[in-house]
Short mmCIF file of C-alpha atoms in Angstrom, two decimals:
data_model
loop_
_atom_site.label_atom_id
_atom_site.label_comp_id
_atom_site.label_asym_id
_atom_site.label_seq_id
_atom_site.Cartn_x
_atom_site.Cartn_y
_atom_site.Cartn_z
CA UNK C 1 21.22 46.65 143.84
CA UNK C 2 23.76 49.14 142.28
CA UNK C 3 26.55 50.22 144.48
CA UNK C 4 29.74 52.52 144.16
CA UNK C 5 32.55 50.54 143.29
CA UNK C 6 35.27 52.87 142.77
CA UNK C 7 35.86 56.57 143.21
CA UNK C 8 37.96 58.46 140.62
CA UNK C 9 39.53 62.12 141.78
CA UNK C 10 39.56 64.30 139.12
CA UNK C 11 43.09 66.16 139.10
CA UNK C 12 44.80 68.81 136.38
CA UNK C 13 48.18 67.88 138.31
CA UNK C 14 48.15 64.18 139.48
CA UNK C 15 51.26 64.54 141.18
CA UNK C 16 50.15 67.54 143.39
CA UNK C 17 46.83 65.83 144.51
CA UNK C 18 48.64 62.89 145.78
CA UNK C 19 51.18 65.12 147.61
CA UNK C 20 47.66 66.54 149.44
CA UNK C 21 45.93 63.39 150.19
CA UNK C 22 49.07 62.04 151.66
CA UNK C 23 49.66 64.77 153.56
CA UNK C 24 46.35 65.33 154.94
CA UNK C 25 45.04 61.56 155.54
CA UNK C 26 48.28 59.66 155.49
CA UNK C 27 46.66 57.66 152.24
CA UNK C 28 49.53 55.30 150.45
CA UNK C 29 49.04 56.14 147.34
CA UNK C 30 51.14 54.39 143.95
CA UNK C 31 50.88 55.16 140.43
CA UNK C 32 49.90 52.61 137.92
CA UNK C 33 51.29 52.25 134.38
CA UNK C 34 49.24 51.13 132.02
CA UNK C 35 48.10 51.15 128.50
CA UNK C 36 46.62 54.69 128.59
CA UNK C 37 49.08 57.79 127.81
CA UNK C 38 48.18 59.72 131.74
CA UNK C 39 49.24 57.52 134.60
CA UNK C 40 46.97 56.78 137.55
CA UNK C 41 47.46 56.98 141.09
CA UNK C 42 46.04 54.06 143.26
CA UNK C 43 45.00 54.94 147.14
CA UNK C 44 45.28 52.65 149.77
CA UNK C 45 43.49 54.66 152.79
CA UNK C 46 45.06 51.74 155.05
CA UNK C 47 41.35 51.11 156.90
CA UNK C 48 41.50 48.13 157.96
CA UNK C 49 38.85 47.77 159.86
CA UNK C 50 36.37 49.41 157.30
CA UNK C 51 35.58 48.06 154.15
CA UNK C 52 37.63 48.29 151.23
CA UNK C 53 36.62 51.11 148.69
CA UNK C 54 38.41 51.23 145.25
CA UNK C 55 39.74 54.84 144.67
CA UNK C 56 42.33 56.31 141.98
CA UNK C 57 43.62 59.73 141.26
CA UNK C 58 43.58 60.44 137.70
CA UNK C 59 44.10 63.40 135.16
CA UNK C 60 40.94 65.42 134.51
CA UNK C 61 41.18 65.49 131.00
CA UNK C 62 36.96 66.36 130.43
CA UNK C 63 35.09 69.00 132.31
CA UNK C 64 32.96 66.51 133.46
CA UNK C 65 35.26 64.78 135.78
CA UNK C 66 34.57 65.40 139.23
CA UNK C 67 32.99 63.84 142.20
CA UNK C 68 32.01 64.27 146.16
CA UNK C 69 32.98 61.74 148.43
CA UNK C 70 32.41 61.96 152.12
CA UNK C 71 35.31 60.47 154.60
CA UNK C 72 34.84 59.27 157.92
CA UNK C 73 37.16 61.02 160.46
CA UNK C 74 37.43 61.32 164.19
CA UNK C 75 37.91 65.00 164.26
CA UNK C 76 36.22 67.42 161.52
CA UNK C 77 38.30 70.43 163.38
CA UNK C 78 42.35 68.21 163.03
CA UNK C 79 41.13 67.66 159.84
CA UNK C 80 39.71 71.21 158.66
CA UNK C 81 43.34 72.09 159.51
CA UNK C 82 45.65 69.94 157.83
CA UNK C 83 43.57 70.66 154.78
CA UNK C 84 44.14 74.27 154.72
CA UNK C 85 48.01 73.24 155.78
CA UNK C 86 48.58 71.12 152.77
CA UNK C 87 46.56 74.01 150.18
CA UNK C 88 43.28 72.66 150.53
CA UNK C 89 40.48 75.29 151.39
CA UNK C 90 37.39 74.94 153.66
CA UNK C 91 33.79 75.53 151.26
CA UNK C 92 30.98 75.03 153.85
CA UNK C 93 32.32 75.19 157.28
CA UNK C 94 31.55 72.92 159.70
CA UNK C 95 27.58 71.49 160.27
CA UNK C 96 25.97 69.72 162.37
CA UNK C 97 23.15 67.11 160.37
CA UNK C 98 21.00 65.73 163.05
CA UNK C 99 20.89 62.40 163.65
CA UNK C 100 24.32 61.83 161.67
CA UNK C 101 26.70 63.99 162.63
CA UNK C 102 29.19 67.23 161.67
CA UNK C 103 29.80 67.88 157.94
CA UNK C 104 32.66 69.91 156.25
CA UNK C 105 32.74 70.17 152.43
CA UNK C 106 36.16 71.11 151.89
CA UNK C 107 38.22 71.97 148.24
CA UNK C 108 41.45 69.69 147.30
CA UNK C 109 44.37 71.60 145.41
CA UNK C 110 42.86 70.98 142.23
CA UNK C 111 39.69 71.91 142.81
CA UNK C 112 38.06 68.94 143.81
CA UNK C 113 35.26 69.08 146.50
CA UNK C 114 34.96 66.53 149.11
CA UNK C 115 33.46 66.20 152.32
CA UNK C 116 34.55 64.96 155.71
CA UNK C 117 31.82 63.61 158.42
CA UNK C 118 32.10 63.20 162.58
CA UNK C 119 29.62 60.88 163.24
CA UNK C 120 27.82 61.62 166.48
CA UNK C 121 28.21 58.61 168.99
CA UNK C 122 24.62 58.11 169.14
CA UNK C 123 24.31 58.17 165.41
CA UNK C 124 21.00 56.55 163.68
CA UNK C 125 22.71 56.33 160.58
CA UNK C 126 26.43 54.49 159.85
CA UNK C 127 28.27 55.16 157.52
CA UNK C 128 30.15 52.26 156.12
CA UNK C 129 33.47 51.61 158.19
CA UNK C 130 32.11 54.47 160.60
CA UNK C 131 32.54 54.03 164.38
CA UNK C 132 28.63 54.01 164.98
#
């Protein structure tokens, strides 16, 4: 069956979207040089215990560049908060999905939206990594 094997983050300023992520989820993130004239930043989230996801950072370059991930996190609210520290901005404030959990959708400096879930304890539904 088909499955996600990497997630590209569309950016206009490469540099300034790492700055975010790091500052906001403490991601390690490196850039790559390679054969193609924009460089790419590679994250390391540093989950261990959850399974590895490939994920880069990379110029935007078309319009059609874009994407919404979700991220497992303890706390929606910590969260909601460094993003709006580090220039992020909240889009749909925090929901609860029955049976899943709370959802934020929240905008990255460059315009990127993503989405953050707190899975309830009692959770039908895991999310890959999650805690349920």
């Amino acid at each position: 069956m088909p499955h996600i094997v990497h997630v590209d983050i569309a950016a206009d300023d490469p540099k300034r979207a790492t700055r975010f992520y790091e500052a906001v989820f403490g991601w390690h993130i490196q850039t790559l040089h390679g054969a193609t004239s924009t460089s790419i930043q590679l994250i390391n989230t540093g989950a261990a215990e959850a399974e590895p996801i490939s994920a880069s950072i990379a110029e935007r370059g078309e319009d059609w560049r874009s994407i919404t991930p979700l991220i497992d996190v303890d706390s929606i609210d910590v969260y909601a908060q460094r993003i709006v520290a580090a220039g992020g901005g909240i889009v749909h404030a925090k929901r609860l999905i029955p049976g899943i959990g709370y959802l934020l959708i929240f905008r990255d400096t460059e315009g990127n939206e993503l989405g953050l879930v707190e899975e309830l304890p009692e959770t039908m539904f895991a999310m890959p990594g999650g805690r349920a």
